């Protein structure tokens, strides 16, 4: 007789396995991480991972979907909870550079995933879905000006964040406050707002 699966416990288990896989990807790299590495990180057998995700590719795809979506949803929520345009911009920046460890981890895994996606059409499809989700919140900010051309401004907003994220990863001693300030300055310039630091 097949055992009954509690859907809530199953979702929680999958989420814990995805988090362990995310951390293993951060430590080993997207291309180098194996199911054995992830299983050791999660304290489970490889069979448990296969049961829940089917394969290494299935697990890694689930990880990227979960963490990309988590960032996009958290950013959108923070922006919408802010009452003023300045508050919305600040919330957006704070979610792009959220703690030294979290920021390094997310951008390391994200950049590694993007590199792998350049050679894998299925991964690139997921990358494009993440960009589309990010574009939704980028557009919200770009429309704060009330001027035409929001799509172009949204792409520039994203380019500033992504450029700073690469610099952050290469910086041997990044100062989160500096990256947030630089991001605010760049985004304010794209939006045509005066720099409040001036």
Short mmCIF file of C-alpha atoms in Angstrom, two decimals, residues 53-183:
data_model
loop_
_atom_site.label_atom_id
_atom_site.label_comp_id
_atom_site.label_asym_id
_atom_site.label_seq_id
_atom_site.Cartn_x
_atom_site.Cartn_y
_atom_site.Cartn_z
CA UNK A 53 12.83 16.43 -8.42
CA UNK A 54 13.43 13.62 -10.92
CA UNK A 55 16.99 14.59 -11.77
CA UNK A 56 19.83 17.03 -11.15
CA UNK A 57 18.46 19.24 -13.94
CA UNK A 58 14.98 19.18 -12.39
CA UNK A 59 16.34 20.13 -8.98
CA UNK A 60 18.55 22.93 -10.29
CA UNK A 61 15.67 24.31 -12.36
CA UNK A 62 13.43 24.28 -9.26
CA UNK A 63 16.12 26.09 -7.27
CA UNK A 64 16.51 28.84 -9.83
CA UNK A 65 12.75 29.30 -10.18
CA UNK A 66 12.26 29.50 -6.40
CA UNK A 67 15.05 31.94 -5.61
CA UNK A 68 14.53 34.19 -8.62
CA UNK A 69 10.83 34.37 -7.85
CA UNK A 70 11.49 35.01 -4.16
CA UNK A 71 13.63 38.06 -4.95
CA UNK A 72 11.12 39.40 -7.49
CA UNK A 73 8.13 38.93 -5.17
CA UNK A 74 9.91 40.43 -2.14
CA UNK A 75 11.01 43.45 -4.18
CA UNK A 76 7.54 44.00 -5.66
CA UNK A 77 5.94 43.75 -2.21
CA UNK A 78 8.42 46.20 -0.65
CA UNK A 79 7.94 48.71 -3.47
CA UNK A 80 4.15 48.53 -3.25
CA UNK A 81 4.15 48.95 0.53
CA UNK A 82 6.04 52.23 0.24
CA UNK A 83 3.90 55.37 0.13
CA UNK A 84 6.17 57.80 -1.68
CA UNK A 85 8.17 57.61 -4.92
CA UNK A 86 11.38 58.09 -2.89
CA UNK A 87 10.31 55.29 -0.52
CA UNK A 88 9.57 53.00 -3.44
CA UNK A 89 13.02 53.64 -4.90
CA UNK A 90 14.70 53.03 -1.53
CA UNK A 91 12.76 49.77 -1.02
CA UNK A 92 13.77 48.62 -4.50
CA UNK A 93 17.47 49.31 -3.87
CA UNK A 94 17.41 47.72 -0.42
CA UNK A 95 16.01 44.53 -1.96
CA UNK A 96 18.70 44.43 -4.63
CA UNK A 97 21.48 44.66 -2.02
CA UNK A 98 20.05 42.79 0.96
CA UNK A 99 22.83 42.05 3.43
CA UNK A 100 26.42 41.19 2.52
CA UNK A 101 26.05 37.41 2.70
CA UNK A 102 22.65 37.24 0.98
CA UNK A 103 23.70 39.64 -1.77
CA UNK A 104 26.95 37.79 -2.49
CA UNK A 105 25.20 34.43 -2.45
CA UNK A 106 22.30 35.47 -4.69
CA UNK A 107 24.40 37.26 -7.32
CA UNK A 108 27.02 34.49 -7.37
CA UNK A 109 24.39 31.83 -8.03
CA UNK A 110 22.46 34.07 -10.42
CA UNK A 111 25.52 34.93 -12.52
CA UNK A 112 26.63 31.29 -12.56
CA UNK A 113 23.14 30.30 -13.73
CA UNK A 114 23.16 32.95 -16.46
CA UNK A 115 26.51 31.67 -17.73
CA UNK A 116 25.11 28.13 -17.92
CA UNK A 117 21.94 29.42 -19.62
CA UNK A 118 23.95 30.83 -22.54
CA UNK A 119 24.53 27.21 -23.61
CA UNK A 120 21.20 25.65 -22.61
CA UNK A 121 17.90 26.71 -24.20
CA UNK A 122 15.79 25.37 -21.31
CA UNK A 123 17.79 27.36 -18.77
CA UNK A 124 17.62 30.43 -21.00
CA UNK A 125 13.85 30.11 -21.06
CA UNK A 126 13.90 30.23 -17.25
CA UNK A 127 16.28 33.19 -17.30
CA UNK A 128 13.92 35.07 -19.60
CA UNK A 129 11.00 34.31 -17.30
CA UNK A 130 12.98 35.79 -14.39
CA UNK A 131 13.78 38.88 -16.45
CA UNK A 132 10.10 39.26 -17.34
CA UNK A 133 9.19 39.08 -13.65
CA UNK A 134 11.89 41.61 -12.79
CA UNK A 135 10.68 43.87 -15.60
CA UNK A 136 7.26 44.15 -13.94
CA UNK A 137 8.72 45.85 -10.85
CA UNK A 138 11.29 47.77 -12.91
CA UNK A 139 8.39 49.19 -14.94
CA UNK A 140 6.59 50.26 -11.76
CA UNK A 141 9.58 52.40 -10.86
CA UNK A 142 10.12 53.64 -14.42
CA UNK A 143 6.50 54.85 -14.56
CA UNK A 144 6.91 56.99 -11.44
CA UNK A 145 8.16 59.80 -13.68
CA UNK A 146 4.88 59.94 -15.60
CA UNK A 147 6.82 60.37 -18.84
CA UNK A 148 6.72 58.22 -21.96
CA UNK A 149 9.50 55.68 -22.53
CA UNK A 150 9.03 53.64 -19.34
CA UNK A 151 10.22 50.42 -21.03
CA UNK A 152 13.58 51.95 -21.92
CA UNK A 153 14.00 53.41 -18.44
CA UNK A 154 13.11 50.03 -16.92
CA UNK A 155 15.87 48.33 -18.95
CA UNK A 156 18.35 50.98 -17.77
CA UNK A 157 17.29 50.52 -14.14
CA UNK A 158 17.91 46.77 -14.46
CA UNK A 159 21.25 47.36 -16.21
CA UNK A 160 22.46 49.53 -13.31
CA UNK A 161 21.51 46.87 -10.75
CA UNK A 162 23.12 44.08 -12.76
CA UNK A 163 26.28 46.08 -13.43
CA UNK A 164 26.67 46.93 -9.75
CA UNK A 165 26.02 43.30 -8.80
CA UNK A 166 28.98 42.17 -10.93
CA UNK A 167 31.19 44.85 -9.37
CA UNK A 168 29.97 43.79 -5.92
CA UNK A 169 31.06 40.21 -6.59
CA UNK A 170 34.50 41.31 -7.78
CA UNK A 171 35.01 43.67 -4.84
CA UNK A 172 37.22 41.98 -2.20
CA UNK A 173 35.69 44.11 0.58
CA UNK A 174 32.31 45.41 -0.60
CA UNK A 175 30.61 48.06 1.49
CA UNK A 176 26.87 47.52 1.20
CA UNK A 177 26.13 51.17 2.01
CA UNK A 178 28.33 52.29 -0.89
CA UNK A 179 26.64 49.94 -3.36
CA UNK A 180 23.19 51.04 -2.21
CA UNK A 181 24.20 54.71 -2.52
CA UNK A 182 25.69 54.16 -6.00
CA UNK A 183 22.55 52.29 -7.05
#
